[in-house]
Tab-separated table of C-alpha atoms and ligand atoms in Angstrom:
chain	number	residue	atom	x	y	z
A	527	MET	CA	84.012	77.966	157.239
A	528	LYS	CA	85.139	76.626	153.906
A	529	ILE	CA	88.699	76.560	152.644
A	530	TYR	CA	89.899	75.573	149.188
A	531	ASN	CA	92.315	72.724	149.778
A	532	THR	CA	94.968	72.182	147.103
A	533	GLN	CA	95.242	68.586	148.287
A	534	THR	CA	91.675	67.731	147.253
A	535	ARG	CA	91.179	70.533	144.731
A	536	GLN	CA	87.909	71.614	146.312
A	537	LYS	CA	86.460	73.784	149.019
A	538	GLU	CA	86.139	71.850	152.250
A	539	GLU	CA	84.559	72.545	155.586
A	540	PHE	CA	87.332	73.620	157.938
A	541	LYS	CA	87.801	71.404	160.988
A	542	PRO	CA	90.859	72.142	163.078
A	543	VAL	CA	92.817	69.303	164.682
A	544	GLU	CA	92.090	70.767	168.096
A	545	PRO	CA	88.720	72.522	168.500
A	546	GLY	CA	89.059	76.290	168.851
A	547	LYS	CA	92.702	76.343	167.819
A	548	VAL	CA	94.407	76.813	164.481
A	549	LYS	CA	98.008	75.978	163.686
A	550	LEU	CA	99.103	77.827	160.588
A	551	TYR	CA	102.400	77.724	158.718
A	552	ALA	CA	103.247	79.974	155.778
A	553	CYS	CA	106.577	79.622	154.025
A	554	GLY	CA	108.713	82.670	154.660
A	555	PRO	CA	111.393	84.479	152.709
A	556	THR	CA	114.768	83.295	151.550
A	557	VAL	CA	116.823	86.189	152.843
A	558	TYR	CA	119.246	87.064	150.050
A	559	ASN	CA	117.616	90.291	148.889
A	560	TYR	CA	114.809	92.688	149.791
A	561	PHE	CA	111.527	90.905	149.254
A	562	HIS	CA	109.466	92.021	146.285
A	563	ILE	CA	105.884	93.187	146.180
A	564	GLY	CA	104.822	89.773	144.809
A	565	ASN	CA	106.125	88.094	147.958
A	566	ALA	CA	104.310	90.813	149.904
A	567	ARG	CA	100.997	89.744	148.367
A	568	THR	CA	101.374	86.239	149.781
A	569	PHE	CA	102.705	87.396	153.150
A	570	MET	CA	99.846	89.879	153.493
A	571	PHE	CA	97.232	87.308	152.578
A	572	PHE	CA	98.295	84.996	155.387
A	573	ASP	CA	98.332	87.962	157.760
A	574	VAL	CA	94.651	88.424	156.848
A	575	VAL	CA	93.921	84.695	157.232
A	576	ARG	CA	95.364	84.864	160.724
A	577	ARG	CA	93.449	88.046	161.607
A	578	TYR	CA	90.167	86.611	160.345
A	579	LEU	CA	90.608	83.280	162.132
A	580	GLU	CA	91.184	85.196	165.349
A	581	TYR	CA	88.107	87.336	164.708
A	582	ALA	CA	86.174	84.106	164.134
A	583	GLY	CA	87.192	83.066	167.645
A	584	TYR	CA	90.124	80.742	167.063
A	585	GLU	CA	93.353	80.839	168.984
A	586	VAL	CA	95.903	80.947	166.183
A	587	THR	CA	99.531	79.882	166.285
A	588	PHE	CA	101.074	81.378	163.188
A	589	VAL	CA	104.563	80.357	162.080
A	590	GLN	CA	106.495	81.903	159.233
A	591	ASN	CA	110.057	80.734	158.823
A	592	ILE	CA	113.171	82.516	157.674
A	593	THR	CA	115.193	80.502	155.159
A	594	ASP	CA	118.621	81.778	156.149
A	595	ILE	CA	120.759	79.094	154.544
A	596	ASP	CA	120.333	78.387	150.850
A	597	ASP	CA	122.243	78.395	147.542
A	598	LYS	CA	120.929	81.848	146.672
A	599	ILE	CA	122.278	83.311	149.902
A	600	ILE	CA	125.649	81.663	149.286
A	601	ASN	CA	125.774	83.023	145.717
A	602	GLN	CA	124.970	86.518	146.961
A	603	SER	CA	127.715	86.253	149.584
A	604	ILE	CA	130.207	85.268	146.860
A	605	THR	CA	129.120	88.227	144.710
A	606	GLU	CA	129.569	90.597	147.618
A	607	ASN	CA	132.584	88.800	149.034
A	608	VAL	CA	131.124	88.733	152.559
A	609	PRO	CA	130.139	85.795	154.785
A	610	ALA	CA	126.759	84.210	153.966
A	611	SER	CA	125.601	84.948	157.504
A	612	ASP	CA	126.104	88.692	156.855
A	613	VAL	CA	123.821	88.533	153.833
A	614	ALA	CA	121.201	86.532	155.756
A	615	GLU	CA	121.293	88.835	158.781
A	616	ARG	CA	121.004	91.983	156.698
A	617	TYR	CA	117.946	90.781	154.784
A	618	THR	CA	116.314	89.154	157.797
A	619	LYS	CA	116.419	92.539	159.482
A	620	ALA	CA	115.039	94.164	156.313
A	621	PHE	CA	112.273	91.547	156.177
A	622	PHE	CA	111.071	92.422	159.668
A	623	GLU	CA	111.309	96.153	158.962
A	624	ASP	CA	109.384	95.917	155.714
A	625	THR	CA	106.680	93.563	156.977
A	626	ALA	CA	106.123	95.900	159.935
A	627	LYS	CA	105.871	98.846	157.549
A	628	LEU	CA	103.378	96.874	155.460
A	629	GLY	CA	101.205	96.533	158.549
A	630	LEU	CA	101.682	92.781	158.991
A	631	ARG	CA	101.362	91.636	162.574
A	632	PRO	CA	104.382	89.804	163.941
A	633	THR	CA	103.867	86.060	163.662
A	634	THR	CA	103.770	83.871	166.757
A	635	TYR	CA	107.091	82.287	165.751
A	636	ALA	CA	109.647	83.163	163.073
A	637	PRO	CA	112.104	80.257	163.223
A	638	LYS	CA	115.399	80.463	161.373
A	639	ALA	CA	116.600	77.383	159.530
A	640	THR	CA	120.112	77.714	160.964
A	641	GLU	CA	118.707	77.340	164.498
A	642	TYR	CA	117.309	73.917	163.641
A	643	ILE	CA	120.232	72.139	161.996
A	644	GLY	CA	120.555	69.534	164.781
A	645	LYS	CA	116.873	68.637	164.533
A	646	MET	CA	117.100	68.474	160.745
A	647	ILE	CA	119.997	66.032	160.941
A	648	GLY	CA	118.019	63.894	163.399
A	649	PHE	CA	115.031	63.926	161.064
A	650	ILE	CA	117.080	62.887	158.009
A	651	ARG	CA	118.502	60.016	160.040
A	652	GLU	CA	114.981	58.825	160.756
A	653	LEU	CA	114.137	58.910	157.060
A	654	GLU	CA	117.310	56.917	156.443
A	655	LYS	CA	116.299	54.347	159.053
A	656	ASN	CA	112.845	54.061	157.479
A	657	GLY	CA	114.483	53.339	154.145
A	658	PHE	CA	113.463	56.561	152.377
A	659	ALA	CA	116.853	58.245	152.230
A	660	TYR	CA	120.194	57.279	150.685
A	661	GLU	CA	123.573	58.855	150.696
A	662	ALA	CA	125.748	59.402	147.640
A	663	ASP	CA	129.136	61.050	147.994
A	664	GLY	CA	128.235	63.245	150.965
A	665	ASP	CA	124.797	64.225	149.605
A	666	VAL	CA	121.643	62.614	150.988
A	667	TYR	CA	118.575	62.152	148.772
A	668	PHE	CA	114.953	61.258	149.348
A	669	SER	CA	113.864	58.263	147.299
A	670	VAL	CA	110.485	59.168	145.802
A	671	ASP	CA	109.941	55.619	144.486
A	672	LYS	CA	109.664	54.402	148.079
A	673	LEU	CA	106.579	56.501	148.727
A	674	ASP	CA	103.302	55.254	147.241
A	675	ASN	CA	101.478	58.567	147.273
A	676	TYR	CA	104.304	60.767	145.995
A	677	GLY	CA	102.710	63.441	143.781
A	678	SER	CA	99.351	63.398	145.577
A	679	LEU	CA	99.452	67.010	146.730
A	680	SER	CA	100.304	68.558	143.396
A	681	GLY	CA	98.347	65.980	141.416
A	682	LYS	CA	101.331	65.767	139.121
A	683	ASN	CA	101.701	62.786	136.946
A	684	ILE	CA	105.076	61.577	138.098
A	685	ASP	CA	105.921	59.912	134.788
A	686	ASP	CA	105.437	63.247	132.998
A	687	GLN	CA	107.624	64.890	135.566
A	688	MET	CA	110.308	62.320	134.956
A	689	VAL	CA	110.624	63.352	131.330
A	690	GLY	CA	111.355	66.925	132.379
A	691	ALA	CA	113.610	65.921	135.224
A	692	ARG	CA	115.687	63.591	133.090
A	693	ILE	CA	117.043	66.518	131.116
A	694	GLN	CA	118.962	67.722	134.150
A	695	GLU	CA	119.809	64.236	135.286
A	696	ASN	CA	122.117	63.852	138.201
A	697	LYS	CA	123.990	60.565	137.983
A	698	GLN	CA	123.968	60.093	141.758
A	699	LYS	CA	120.177	60.043	141.946
A	700	LYS	CA	118.288	56.765	141.673
A	701	ASN	CA	115.293	58.606	140.265
A	702	PRO	CA	115.633	62.049	138.677
A	703	LEU	CA	112.833	63.298	140.969
A	704	ASP	CA	114.712	62.344	144.132
A	705	PHE	CA	115.392	65.503	146.085
A	706	THR	CA	118.175	66.670	148.360
A	707	LEU	CA	117.788	66.264	152.107
A	708	TRP	CA	121.389	67.084	152.901
A	709	LYS	CA	123.860	68.780	150.597
A	710	ARG	CA	127.615	68.380	150.854
A	711	SER	CA	129.301	71.772	151.194
A	712	LYS	CA	132.018	73.083	148.945
A	713	PRO	CA	135.107	74.642	150.502
A	714	GLY	CA	134.396	78.086	151.923
A	715	GLU	CA	130.623	77.550	152.171
A	716	PRO	CA	128.748	77.630	155.490
A	717	THR	CA	128.793	74.127	156.859
A	718	TRP	CA	127.634	71.892	159.672
A	719	ASN	CA	128.987	68.548	160.753
A	720	SER	CA	126.776	65.532	160.162
A	721	PRO	CA	126.889	61.721	159.937
A	722	TRP	CA	127.357	62.213	156.169
A	723	GLY	CA	130.170	64.743	156.501
A	724	GLU	CA	130.214	68.529	156.277
A	725	GLY	CA	127.158	70.060	154.639
A	726	ARG	CA	123.820	71.801	155.025
A	727	PRO	CA	120.136	70.797	154.916
A	728	GLY	CA	117.946	71.049	151.821
A	729	TRP	CA	115.145	73.622	151.711
A	730	HIS	CA	112.292	71.084	151.812
A	731	THR	CA	113.747	69.507	154.940
A	732	GLU	CA	114.096	72.891	156.619
A	733	CYS	CA	110.380	73.692	156.381
A	734	VAL	CA	109.060	70.269	157.359
A	735	VAL	CA	111.243	70.147	160.456
A	736	MET	CA	110.510	73.693	161.632
A	737	SER	CA	106.759	73.450	161.043
A	738	ARG	CA	106.364	70.127	162.834
A	739	ASP	CA	108.560	71.206	165.691
A	740	LEU	CA	106.402	74.257	166.417
A	741	LEU	CA	102.952	73.075	165.346
A	742	GLY	CA	102.865	69.313	165.796
A	743	GLU	CA	103.096	66.362	163.425
A	744	THR	CA	99.884	67.069	161.517
A	745	PHE	CA	98.805	70.681	161.760
A	746	ASP	CA	95.910	72.609	160.220
A	747	ILE	CA	96.994	74.901	157.409
A	748	HIS	CA	100.155	75.081	155.354
A	749	GLY	CA	100.436	77.824	152.767
A	750	GLY	CA	102.366	79.835	150.255
A	751	ALA	CA	101.870	80.931	146.665
A	752	ILE	CA	101.172	78.341	143.951
A	753	ASP	CA	104.812	78.103	142.902
A	754	LEU	CA	105.417	76.205	146.134
A	755	VAL	CA	102.965	73.344	145.477
A	756	PHE	CA	105.576	71.479	143.494
A	757	PRO	CA	108.202	70.589	144.365
A	758	HIS	CA	108.490	72.365	147.736
A	759	HIS	CA	105.242	71.382	149.444
A	760	GLU	CA	105.006	68.023	147.720
A	761	ASN	CA	108.463	67.227	149.051
A	762	GLU	CA	107.751	68.541	152.521
A	763	GLN	CA	104.688	66.332	152.762
A	764	ALA	CA	106.549	63.339	151.289
A	765	GLN	CA	109.056	63.543	154.136
A	766	ALA	CA	106.282	63.715	156.720
A	767	TYR	CA	104.614	60.599	155.275
A	768	ALA	CA	107.961	58.837	155.185
A	769	GLN	CA	108.588	59.625	158.822
A	770	ASN	CA	105.217	58.711	160.368
A	771	GLY	CA	102.725	57.860	157.612
A	772	LYS	CA	100.639	60.965	158.316
A	773	PRO	CA	99.988	64.108	156.274
A	774	LEU	CA	101.949	67.192	157.243
A	775	ALA	CA	98.899	69.478	157.114
A	776	ASN	CA	95.174	68.952	156.653
A	777	TYR	CA	94.586	72.027	154.463
A	778	TRP	CA	96.993	73.348	151.846
A	779	MET	CA	96.320	76.896	150.761
A	780	HIS	CA	98.018	78.502	147.773
A	781	GLY	CA	97.711	82.063	146.597
A	782	GLY	CA	97.867	83.327	143.032
A	783	PHE	CA	100.782	85.342	141.745
A	784	LEU	CA	101.360	88.980	141.467
A	785	ASN	CA	102.329	89.262	137.818
A	786	MET	CA	104.103	91.798	135.679
A	787	SER	CA	102.401	91.973	132.271
A	788	GLY	CA	101.064	88.461	132.739
A	789	GLU	CA	104.326	86.947	133.910
A	790	LYS	CA	105.119	85.973	137.504
A	791	MET	CA	107.012	88.678	139.328
A	792	SER	CA	110.243	87.060	140.427
A	793	LYS	CA	113.745	87.909	141.421
A	794	SER	CA	115.242	85.526	138.914
A	795	LEU	CA	113.380	87.122	135.980
A	796	GLY	CA	114.367	90.570	137.249
A	797	ASN	CA	110.810	91.905	136.662
A	798	PHE	CA	110.195	93.027	140.210
A	799	PHE	CA	109.774	96.008	142.509
A	800	THR	CA	110.917	95.655	146.070
A	801	THR	CA	108.280	96.213	148.720
A	802	ARG	CA	110.562	98.891	150.112
A	803	ASP	CA	110.420	100.886	146.882
A	804	VAL	CA	106.673	100.496	146.459
A	805	LEU	CA	106.121	101.721	150.032
A	806	GLU	CA	108.046	104.884	149.173
A	807	LYS	CA	105.247	105.750	146.745
A	808	PHE	CA	102.181	104.127	148.234
A	809	ASP	CA	100.792	103.937	151.720
A	810	PRO	CA	100.683	100.376	153.151
A	811	GLU	CA	96.886	100.521	153.326
A	812	VAL	CA	96.766	101.373	149.629
A	813	VAL	CA	98.818	98.271	148.852
A	814	ARG	CA	96.517	96.284	151.146
A	815	LEU	CA	93.406	97.484	149.363
A	816	PHE	CA	94.999	96.755	145.993
A	817	PHE	CA	95.728	93.139	146.982
A	818	LEU	CA	92.562	92.362	148.915
A	819	SER	CA	90.294	93.695	146.173
A	820	LYS	CA	90.953	90.453	144.305
A	821	HIS	CA	90.372	86.895	145.453
A	822	TYR	CA	93.602	85.420	146.764
A	823	ARG	CA	93.662	82.579	144.239
A	824	SER	CA	93.309	84.885	141.233
A	825	PRO	CA	96.374	86.368	139.625
A	826	ILE	CA	96.844	90.128	139.890
A	827	ASP	CA	98.795	92.240	137.443
A	828	TYR	CA	100.922	94.883	139.102
A	829	SER	CA	99.415	98.169	138.037
A	830	PRO	CA	100.320	101.684	139.199
A	831	GLU	CA	96.938	102.826	137.812
A	832	LEU	CA	95.052	100.366	140.023
A	833	LEU	CA	97.224	101.367	142.950
A	834	GLU	CA	96.183	104.976	142.306
A	835	GLU	CA	92.565	103.808	142.364
A	836	SER	CA	93.174	102.061	145.659
A	837	LYS	CA	94.650	105.292	146.945
A	838	SER	CA	91.328	107.045	146.288
A	839	GLY	CA	89.532	104.091	147.879
A	840	VAL	CA	91.485	104.398	151.109
A	841	ALA	CA	91.131	108.192	151.097
A	842	ASN	CA	87.406	107.659	150.735
A	843	PHE	CA	87.276	105.480	153.877
A	844	TYR	CA	88.945	108.197	155.918
A	845	ASP	CA	86.922	110.901	154.273
A	846	ALA	CA	83.731	109.176	155.377
A	847	LEU	CA	85.043	108.734	158.899
A	848	GLU	CA	86.013	112.401	159.103
A	849	PHE	CA	82.338	113.322	158.945
A	850	ILE	CA	81.510	111.075	161.840
A	851	ASP	CA	82.302	111.848	165.386
A	852	PHE	CA	83.889	108.485	165.484
A	853	LEU	CA	86.154	108.993	168.432
A	854	LYS	CA	83.154	109.966	170.488
A	855	ILE	CA	81.074	106.970	169.522
A	856	GLN	CA	83.831	104.432	170.011
A	857	ASN	CA	82.323	101.866	172.229
A	858	PRO	CA	84.735	99.053	172.948
A	859	GLY	CA	83.053	95.753	173.556
A	860	GLY	CA	79.596	96.864	172.535
A	861	LYS	CA	78.500	96.415	168.952
A	862	PHE	CA	75.850	98.668	167.492
A	863	GLY	CA	73.567	95.916	166.257
A	864	LYS	CA	70.423	96.730	164.372
A	865	TYR	CA	71.372	98.579	161.221
A	866	ALA	CA	74.915	97.405	160.646
A	867	GLN	CA	74.290	93.761	161.537
A	868	LYS	CA	73.545	92.875	157.931
A	869	TYR	CA	77.044	94.009	156.967
A	870	TYR	CA	78.718	92.007	159.702
A	871	ASP	CA	76.782	88.962	158.511
A	872	GLU	CA	77.705	89.530	154.883
A	873	PHE	CA	81.338	90.009	155.837
A	874	LYS	CA	81.383	86.743	157.747
A	875	GLU	CA	79.686	84.933	154.905
A	876	ALA	CA	82.240	86.252	152.404
A	877	MET	CA	85.249	85.396	154.533
A	878	ASP	CA	83.858	82.005	155.545
A	879	ASP	CA	83.693	81.191	151.850
A	880	ASP	CA	87.408	80.603	151.307
A	881	PHE	CA	88.450	84.088	152.438
A	882	ASN	CA	86.645	86.077	149.779
A	883	THR	CA	88.324	89.386	150.540
A	884	ALA	CA	87.070	90.882	147.261
A	885	LYS	CA	83.497	90.639	148.571
A	886	ALA	CA	84.591	91.892	151.971
A	887	ILE	CA	86.127	94.982	150.359
A	888	ALA	CA	82.896	95.607	148.454
A	889	ILE	CA	81.155	95.688	151.852
A	890	LEU	CA	83.605	98.336	153.065
A	891	PHE	CA	82.792	100.460	150.009
A	892	GLU	CA	79.076	100.029	150.555
A	893	LEU	CA	79.421	101.130	154.187
A	894	THR	CA	81.486	104.109	153.087
A	895	ARG	CA	78.709	105.200	150.729
A	896	LYS	CA	76.148	104.893	153.519
A	897	ILE	CA	78.241	106.891	155.957
A	898	LYS	CA	78.475	109.665	153.420
A	899	SER	CA	74.731	109.724	152.664
A	900	LEU	CA	73.683	112.681	154.720
A	901	GLU	CA	70.000	111.875	154.370
A	902	ILE	CA	70.614	108.932	156.705
A	903	PRO	CA	70.221	109.958	160.374
A	904	SER	CA	73.506	110.445	162.152
A	905	ASP	CA	73.085	107.706	164.762
A	906	ILE	CA	72.649	105.172	161.975
A	907	ARG	CA	75.607	106.576	160.083
A	908	ASN	CA	77.621	106.262	163.284
A	909	GLU	CA	76.673	102.635	163.404
A	910	TYR	CA	77.894	102.132	159.847
A	911	ALA	CA	81.099	103.926	160.693
A	912	HIS	CA	81.601	101.593	163.571
A	913	ALA	CA	81.093	98.607	161.273
A	914	LEU	CA	83.480	100.044	158.689
A	915	VAL	CA	86.209	100.373	161.266
A	916	GLU	CA	85.583	97.024	162.889
A	917	ILE	CA	85.383	95.029	159.659
A	918	GLY	CA	88.214	97.047	158.122
A	919	SER	CA	90.402	96.300	161.141
A	920	VAL	CA	89.913	92.567	160.682
A	921	LEU	CA	91.290	93.026	157.174
A	922	GLY	CA	94.214	95.010	158.595
A	923	PHE	CA	93.053	98.574	157.904
A	924	PHE	CA	92.699	101.472	160.340
A	925	SER	CA	95.490	100.477	162.700
A	926	ASP	CA	96.383	104.138	163.170
A	927	LEU	CA	92.933	105.608	163.064
A	928	GLU	CA	93.242	108.230	165.774
A	929	LYS	CA	96.390	109.640	164.252
A	930	LYS	CA	94.915	109.686	160.775
A	931	LEU	CA	91.690	111.356	161.801
A	932	ALA	CA	92.814	114.800	162.773
A	933	LYS	CA	90.158	115.116	165.431
A	934	ASP	CA	92.333	115.030	168.470
A	935	ASP	CA	90.656	115.908	171.693
A	936	LEU	CA	91.525	119.560	172.168
A	937	SER	CA	91.181	120.819	168.611
A	938	GLY	CA	87.974	118.816	168.301
A	939	LYS	CA	86.510	120.546	171.355
A	940	LEU	CA	87.546	123.938	170.017
A	941	VAL	CA	85.939	123.326	166.627
A	942	GLU	CA	82.747	122.234	168.324
A	943	MET	CA	82.789	125.385	170.429
A	944	MET	CA	83.072	127.473	167.259
A	945	ILE	CA	80.178	125.554	165.738
A	946	GLU	CA	78.040	126.366	168.788
A	947	TYR	CA	78.914	130.073	168.473
A	948	ARG	CA	77.952	129.949	164.828
A	949	VAL	CA	74.556	128.491	165.771
A	950	LEU	CA	74.068	131.300	168.281
A	951	PHE	CA	75.022	133.951	165.716
A	952	LYS	CA	72.631	132.441	163.226
A	953	LYS	CA	69.821	132.512	165.800
A	954	GLU	CA	70.523	136.208	166.256
A	955	LYS	CA	70.509	136.561	162.479
A	956	ASN	CA	74.104	137.786	162.638
A	957	TYR	CA	75.054	136.107	159.369
A	958	THR	CA	78.219	138.161	159.017
A	959	MET	CA	79.681	136.526	162.126
A	960	ALA	CA	78.247	133.103	161.268
A	961	ASP	CA	79.924	133.205	157.853
A	962	ARG	CA	83.106	134.527	159.302
A	963	ILE	CA	83.343	131.503	161.577
A	964	ARG	CA	82.769	129.177	158.636
A	965	ASN	CA	85.375	130.975	156.519
A	966	ASP	CA	87.979	131.244	159.233
A	967	LEU	CA	87.625	127.556	159.973
A	968	ALA	CA	87.938	126.798	156.257
A	969	ASP	CA	91.178	128.794	156.222
A	970	ILE	CA	92.684	126.397	158.725
A	971	GLY	CA	91.388	123.352	156.840
A	972	ILE	CA	88.176	122.693	158.769
A	973	GLU	CA	85.149	122.133	156.597
A	974	LEU	CA	81.616	122.478	157.990
A	975	LEU	CA	78.579	120.726	156.659
A	976	ASP	CA	75.042	121.520	157.774
A	977	THR	CA	72.816	118.470	157.965
A	978	LYS	CA	69.352	118.028	159.358
A	979	ASP	CA	70.910	116.634	162.536
A	980	GLY	CA	73.102	119.697	162.960
A	981	THR	CA	76.505	120.767	161.776
A	982	ILE	CA	79.299	118.238	161.298
A	983	TRP	CA	82.869	118.922	160.393
A	984	LYS	CA	85.984	117.367	158.991
A	985	SER	CA	89.517	118.483	158.686
A	986	LYS	CA	91.484	118.109	155.489
A	987	ARG	CA	93.991	115.376	155.998
A	988	LYS	CA	97.642	116.287	155.792
B	1295	LIG	P1	110.641	83.109	148.271
B	1295	LIG	O1	111.387	84.130	149.081
B	1295	LIG	O2	110.934	83.176	146.806
B	1295	LIG	O3	110.785	81.715	148.826
B	1295	LIG	O4	109.074	83.468	148.358
B	1295	LIG	C1	108.393	83.776	149.536
B	1295	LIG	C2	106.900	83.630	149.323
B	1295	LIG	O5	106.432	84.479	148.270
B	1295	LIG	C3	106.455	82.222	148.919
B	1295	LIG	O6	105.247	81.906	149.572
B	1295	LIG	C4	106.230	82.337	147.431
B	1295	LIG	O7	105.313	81.375	146.985
B	1295	LIG	C5	105.680	83.735	147.318
B	1295	LIG	N1	105.850	84.357	145.984
B	1295	LIG	C6	106.952	84.374	145.202
B	1295	LIG	N2	106.730	85.069	144.044
B	1295	LIG	C7	105.445	85.515	144.098
B	1295	LIG	C8	104.596	86.303	143.219
B	1295	LIG	N3	105.043	86.790	142.056
B	1295	LIG	N4	103.341	86.551	143.621
B	1295	LIG	C9	102.869	86.082	144.803
B	1295	LIG	N5	103.609	85.355	145.667
B	1295	LIG	C10	104.875	85.064	145.339
B	1296	LIG	ZN1	108.606	76.228	153.017
């Protein structure tokens, strides 16, 4: 399996630290508002990474943190005149509700920054002891000049960065690129006691401490969208090097943005739709198809028209499955090899090549076409249907298949009984009764289709 590694700017063969196991960390939300559909793109991508790694046989530990202490949360609490913890709790709850609605599987761990303050203080003290941190008036900074390979993840030329950073120069900093490990609190702000006085940890320290605590000192994959490469991930990794001389993660994965008319969707620009609002209009699987149809590193422009297209795409999957007696052929554990094998192989090849979900989705469409080709014998179409559901499930589709396919047990049996009667009437050349059965079934939304293997049926979805 190959993964594009931001660190080396190339696709690399994936070798986990521990054979058969993957430790994955994706930066989670800062909980000061409902998360937008751009954030959802990144969250959903890592949900798919996790699902695929598991399908590929790895045991995955997946951590996504909750940043529940941050300037933005404090500002929101001032605006609303409520405690910062109220804001954080409200939007943490909303985050879990909305990710569940989106069809994201719960992560293995979802650590909150505020539960790790003691460990963060201990970590900053170690950096201080190693000579990488200095205190100035209750704030503690990381000294980037002390670290030889600072800038190696982002490939940024640090001198160029300095020019930009100098504009907002902070007189306390030795180098304008030095970043905050611990921030002195102002009166009324949430605060924790520390060797440097009352304050709170910096964002970059939060993630490095939580990820290493749960996944080990050097873990496999660390991810987010590309906005996090610099400074967030650069600074996380800098702290890890400063503490033990080792990289924080072996593979750094960064997704492209969801844009609005070419510009990054972001809360600060105000050009966003919350995931909540989008899910009012579009089914979670439609959003999933919309995102996964593009490679994760390519930008996507938010487009209601393309979402409408994805809606037809998803409807098409179910439409194909309606014509298959899928519930009957479900065969847990046993794969139907022969005909569908090619598609399983192509799927694996696409996903093993840096998670090419766009190719994987094309395979789902191809299978859908085959399932609907009635000239193909039904046992082969059943096999394709099985592949569609199995591959689709790895990408996070079809989690509610039985509910969505209206063929529940009893009504299914009754429809099949009517089909048998129709066959008998036709044998007796009683076409009046045969047509009546067809028409009466149509009236209740059951459509019959005569194929050379016999009659199949589907019910119009509600
Ligand atoms: P935040 O809550 O801003 O820290 O972002 C949470 C996650 O969403 C991070 O991984 C960000 O990189 C990612 N993200 C933010 N904006 C976008 C966007 N427009 N498109 C895709 N991912 C984004
Ligand atoms: Zn982070």
